[in-house]
PDB file of C-alpha atoms in Angstrom:
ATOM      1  CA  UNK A   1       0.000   0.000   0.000  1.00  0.00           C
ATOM      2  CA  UNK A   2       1.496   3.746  -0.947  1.00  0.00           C
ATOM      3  CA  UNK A   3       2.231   5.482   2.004  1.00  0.00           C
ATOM      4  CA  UNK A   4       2.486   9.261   1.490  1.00  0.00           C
ATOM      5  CA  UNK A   5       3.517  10.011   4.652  1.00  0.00           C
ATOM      6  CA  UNK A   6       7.163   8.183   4.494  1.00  0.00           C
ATOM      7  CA  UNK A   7       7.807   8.952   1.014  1.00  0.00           C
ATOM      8  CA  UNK A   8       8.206  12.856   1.823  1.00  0.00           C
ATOM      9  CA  UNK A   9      11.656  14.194   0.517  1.00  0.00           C
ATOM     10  CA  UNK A  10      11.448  16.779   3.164  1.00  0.00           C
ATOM     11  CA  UNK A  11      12.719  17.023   6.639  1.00  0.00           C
ATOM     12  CA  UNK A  12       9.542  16.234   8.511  1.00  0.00           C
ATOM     13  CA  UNK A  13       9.481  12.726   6.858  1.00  0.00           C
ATOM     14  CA  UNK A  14      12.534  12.361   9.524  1.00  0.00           C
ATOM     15  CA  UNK A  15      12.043  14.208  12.270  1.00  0.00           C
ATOM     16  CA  UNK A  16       8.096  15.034  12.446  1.00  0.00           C
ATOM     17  CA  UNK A  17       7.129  17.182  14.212  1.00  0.00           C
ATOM     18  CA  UNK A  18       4.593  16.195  17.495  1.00  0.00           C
ATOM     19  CA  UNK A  19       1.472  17.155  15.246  1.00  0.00           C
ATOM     20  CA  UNK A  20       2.599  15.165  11.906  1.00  0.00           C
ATOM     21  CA  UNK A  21       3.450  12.353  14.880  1.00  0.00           C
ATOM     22  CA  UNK A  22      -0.386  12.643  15.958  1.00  0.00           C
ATOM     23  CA  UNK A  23      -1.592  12.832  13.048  1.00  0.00           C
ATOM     24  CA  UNK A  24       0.261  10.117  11.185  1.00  0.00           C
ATOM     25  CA  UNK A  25      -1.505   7.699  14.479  1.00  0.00           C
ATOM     26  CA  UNK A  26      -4.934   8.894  14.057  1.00  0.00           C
ATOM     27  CA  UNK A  27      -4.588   7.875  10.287  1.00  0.00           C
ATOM     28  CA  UNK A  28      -3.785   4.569  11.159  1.00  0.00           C
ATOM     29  CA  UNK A  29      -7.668   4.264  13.091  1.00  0.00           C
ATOM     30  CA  UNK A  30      -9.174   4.856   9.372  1.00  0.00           C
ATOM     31  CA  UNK A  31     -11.075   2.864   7.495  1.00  0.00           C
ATOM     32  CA  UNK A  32      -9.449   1.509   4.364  1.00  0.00           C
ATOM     33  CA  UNK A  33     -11.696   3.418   2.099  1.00  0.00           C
ATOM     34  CA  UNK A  34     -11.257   6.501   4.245  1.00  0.00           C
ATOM     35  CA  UNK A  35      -7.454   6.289   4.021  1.00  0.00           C
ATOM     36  CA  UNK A  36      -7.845   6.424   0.313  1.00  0.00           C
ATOM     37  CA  UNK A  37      -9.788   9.438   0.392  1.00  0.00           C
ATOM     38  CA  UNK A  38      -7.212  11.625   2.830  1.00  0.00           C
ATOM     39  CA  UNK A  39      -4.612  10.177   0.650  1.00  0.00           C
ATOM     40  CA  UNK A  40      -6.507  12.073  -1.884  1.00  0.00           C
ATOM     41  CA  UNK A  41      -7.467  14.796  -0.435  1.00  0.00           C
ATOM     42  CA  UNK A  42      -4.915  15.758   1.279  1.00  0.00           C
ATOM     43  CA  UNK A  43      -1.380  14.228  -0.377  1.00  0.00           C
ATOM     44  CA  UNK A  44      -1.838  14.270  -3.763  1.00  0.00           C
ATOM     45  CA  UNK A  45      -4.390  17.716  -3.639  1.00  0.00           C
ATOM     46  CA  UNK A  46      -7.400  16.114  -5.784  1.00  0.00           C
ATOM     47  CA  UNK A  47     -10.539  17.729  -5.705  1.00  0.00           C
ATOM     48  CA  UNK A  48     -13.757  16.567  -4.289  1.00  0.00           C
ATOM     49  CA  UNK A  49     -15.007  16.101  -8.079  1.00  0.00           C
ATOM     50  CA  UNK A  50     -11.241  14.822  -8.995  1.00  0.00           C
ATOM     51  CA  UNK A  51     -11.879  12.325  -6.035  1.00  0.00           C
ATOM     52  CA  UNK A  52     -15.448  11.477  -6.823  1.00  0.00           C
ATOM     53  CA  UNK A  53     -14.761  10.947 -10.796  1.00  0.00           C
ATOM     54  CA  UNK A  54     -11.173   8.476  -9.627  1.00  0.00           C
ATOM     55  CA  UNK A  55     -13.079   6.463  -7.394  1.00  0.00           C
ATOM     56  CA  UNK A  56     -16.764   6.181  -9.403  1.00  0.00           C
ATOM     57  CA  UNK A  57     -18.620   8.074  -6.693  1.00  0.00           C
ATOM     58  CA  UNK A  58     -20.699  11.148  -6.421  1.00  0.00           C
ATOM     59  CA  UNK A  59     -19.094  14.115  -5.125  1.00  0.00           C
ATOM     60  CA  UNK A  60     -21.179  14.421  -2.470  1.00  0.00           C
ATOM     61  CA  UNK A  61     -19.969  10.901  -1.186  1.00  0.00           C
ATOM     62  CA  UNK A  62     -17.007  12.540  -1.012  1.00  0.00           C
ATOM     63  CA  UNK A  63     -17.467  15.829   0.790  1.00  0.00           C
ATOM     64  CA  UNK A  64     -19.557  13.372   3.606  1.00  0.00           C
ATOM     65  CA  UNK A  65     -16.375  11.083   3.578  1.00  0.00           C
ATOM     66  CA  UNK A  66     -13.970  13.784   4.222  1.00  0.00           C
ATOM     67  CA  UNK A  67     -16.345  15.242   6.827  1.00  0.00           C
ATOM     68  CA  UNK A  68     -16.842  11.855   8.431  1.00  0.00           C
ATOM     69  CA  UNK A  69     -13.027  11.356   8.785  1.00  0.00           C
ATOM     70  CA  UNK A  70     -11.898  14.915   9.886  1.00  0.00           C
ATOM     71  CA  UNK A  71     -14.407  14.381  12.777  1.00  0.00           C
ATOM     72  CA  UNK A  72     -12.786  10.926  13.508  1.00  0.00           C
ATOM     73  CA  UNK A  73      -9.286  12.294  13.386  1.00  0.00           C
ATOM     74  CA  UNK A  74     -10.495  15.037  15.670  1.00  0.00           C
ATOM     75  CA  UNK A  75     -12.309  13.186  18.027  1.00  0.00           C
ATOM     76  CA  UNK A  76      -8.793  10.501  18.198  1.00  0.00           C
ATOM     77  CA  UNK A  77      -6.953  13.695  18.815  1.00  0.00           C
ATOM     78  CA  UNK A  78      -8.767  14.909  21.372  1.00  0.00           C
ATOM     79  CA  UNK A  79      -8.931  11.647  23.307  1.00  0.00           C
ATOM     80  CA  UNK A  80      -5.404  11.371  22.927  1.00  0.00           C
ATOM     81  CA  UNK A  81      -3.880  14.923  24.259  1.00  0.00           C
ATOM     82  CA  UNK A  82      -2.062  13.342  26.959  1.00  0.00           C
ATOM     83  CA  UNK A  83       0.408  11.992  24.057  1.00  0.00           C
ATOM     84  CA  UNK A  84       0.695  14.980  22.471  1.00  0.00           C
ATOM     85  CA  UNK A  85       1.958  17.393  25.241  1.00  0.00           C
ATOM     86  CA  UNK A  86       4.363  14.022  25.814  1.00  0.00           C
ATOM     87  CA  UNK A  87       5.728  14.387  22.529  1.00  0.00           C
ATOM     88  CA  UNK A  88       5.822  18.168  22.277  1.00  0.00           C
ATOM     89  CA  UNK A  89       7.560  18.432  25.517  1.00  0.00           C
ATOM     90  CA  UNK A  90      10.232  15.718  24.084  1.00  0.00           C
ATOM     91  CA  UNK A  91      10.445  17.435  21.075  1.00  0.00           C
ATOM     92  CA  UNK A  92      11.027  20.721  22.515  1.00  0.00           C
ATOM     93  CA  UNK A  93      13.406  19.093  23.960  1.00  0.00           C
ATOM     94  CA  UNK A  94      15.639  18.133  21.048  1.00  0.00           C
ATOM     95  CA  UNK A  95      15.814  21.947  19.604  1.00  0.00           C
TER      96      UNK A  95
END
């Protein structure tokens, strides 16, 4: 499976930063389908119609999909803070 994420040339591919380290775990709590649509969305910039016509779906499917999985991302976030100030404190650390 293509995995954005790792393939960045950039810096923050090795040394992310405490959000992309968040982040990159509440991706892992998607649904296939749903990681296919935030790869999408939000690596390779498509659309919501680019999305909608790659995958044979209506746009609206779309724009309900990426709603559905920003709140599930959120809501993992949220439950999760307790990591984050651990990592952020760590990382401050390292500057």
């Amino acid at each position: 499976m293509w995995e954005p994420i790792a393939e960045q040339s950039d810096n923050s591919a090795m040394h992310p930063s405490p959000e992309q380290m968040l982040l990159r775990e509440a991706v892992k709590y998607l649904t296939p389908k749903q990681k296919r649509v935030w790869e999408l969305y939000n690596f390779d910039k498509l659309t919501q119609d680019e999305i909608a016509q790659k995958l044979g779906v209506r746009q609206q499917t779309v724009q309900e999909s990426i709603k559905a999985i920003e709140a599930r991302i959120t809501k993992w976030v949220a439950s999760n803070m307790g990591a984050y100030e651990l990592l952020k404190a760590d990382y401050g650390d390292r500057e």
